[in-house]
Amino acid sequence: KDLPKALELFREMSTEGVPCNTITYNSILEACVKCNDLQAAEEIVQGMLSTTCSVQPDLITFSTVLKGYCHSGCLDKALQMLESIKGRGLHCDEL
């Protein structure tokens, strides 16, 4: 329930050289979505998509943010995310 502290710890992990994996990223994204901080979630996904990040987003990554968009009524962004999922060759099992 303390998203700012969780984000601080997540960033500190990177600064200290602690390796992150998709589970780490997906966990912090889930926290962002549950706290309705979609901007932070978007920034994290963009970071994952950058050439400097060794961790690539997976279906859970995109689905978590998609869920956040749907719950907050951002349907245009949800549809864009769905297109990103399809564009990466990933397949949703539910919509």
XYZ file of C-alpha atoms in Angstrom:
95
model
C 0.000 0.000 0.000
C 3.048 2.250 0.057
C 3.692 2.637 -3.652
C 6.231 5.482 -3.342
C 8.357 3.324 -1.021
C 8.033 0.325 -3.350
C 9.081 2.438 -6.358
C 12.003 3.843 -4.377
C 13.168 0.329 -3.501
C 12.728 -0.806 -7.113
C 14.896 2.070 -8.360
C 17.441 1.478 -5.607
C 17.775 -2.131 -6.727
C 18.812 -0.939 -10.165
C 21.210 1.638 -8.761
C 22.836 -0.963 -6.499
C 23.192 -3.455 -9.348
C 20.669 -5.946 -7.999
C 19.526 -8.000 -10.998
C 15.854 -7.750 -11.894
C 13.804 -10.180 -13.935
C 10.309 -10.145 -15.400
C 8.861 -11.208 -12.054
C 10.407 -8.146 -10.393
C 9.073 -5.837 -13.089
C 5.638 -7.457 -13.181
C 5.349 -7.217 -9.398
C 6.054 -3.485 -9.335
C 3.686 -2.996 -12.287
C 0.940 -4.825 -10.390
C 1.524 -2.514 -7.422
C 1.290 0.545 -9.701
C -1.962 -0.698 -11.224
C -3.487 -1.548 -7.831
C -2.607 1.967 -6.629
C -3.979 3.434 -9.885
C -0.633 5.007 -10.841
C -0.717 4.211 -14.531
C 1.839 6.887 -15.339
C 4.436 5.081 -13.219
C 3.441 1.791 -14.867
C 3.872 3.332 -18.324
C 7.314 4.663 -17.388
C 8.403 1.231 -16.179
C 7.211 -0.469 -19.370
C 8.959 2.180 -21.477
C 12.114 1.502 -19.494
C 11.783 -2.184 -20.239
C 11.403 -1.433 -23.935
C 14.544 0.702 -24.004
C 17.692 -0.716 -25.506
C 19.514 -0.440 -22.173
C 17.184 -2.835 -20.333
C 18.079 -6.509 -20.422
C 14.583 -7.590 -19.323
C 11.921 -7.730 -22.004
C 8.215 -7.360 -21.212
C 6.128 -10.506 -21.484
C 2.407 -11.182 -21.780
C 1.918 -10.666 -18.043
C 3.655 -7.285 -18.247
C 1.352 -6.033 -20.976
C -1.755 -7.678 -19.505
C -1.170 -6.023 -16.139
C -1.041 -2.554 -17.676
C -3.969 -3.401 -19.965
C -5.998 -4.341 -16.878
C -5.102 -1.003 -15.296
C -6.264 0.902 -18.353
C -9.553 -0.997 -18.426
C -10.240 -0.478 -14.717
C -9.539 3.246 -14.977
C -11.656 3.718 -18.107
C -8.733 4.492 -20.443
C -10.132 2.377 -23.243
C -8.122 4.028 -26.026
C -4.897 3.201 -24.201
C -6.200 -0.301 -23.497
C -6.794 -0.853 -27.213
C -3.311 0.483 -28.006
C -1.838 -1.938 -25.484
C -3.803 -4.785 -27.047
C -2.304 -3.866 -30.422
C 1.172 -3.857 -28.849
C 0.515 -7.339 -27.503
C -0.565 -8.572 -30.933
C 2.339 -6.762 -32.611
C 4.794 -8.701 -30.458
C 3.197 -11.986 -31.462
C 1.795 -12.609 -28.010
C -1.654 -14.123 -27.627
C -4.141 -13.214 -24.912
C -6.093 -16.122 -23.514
C -8.899 -13.878 -22.221
C -10.240 -10.413 -22.982
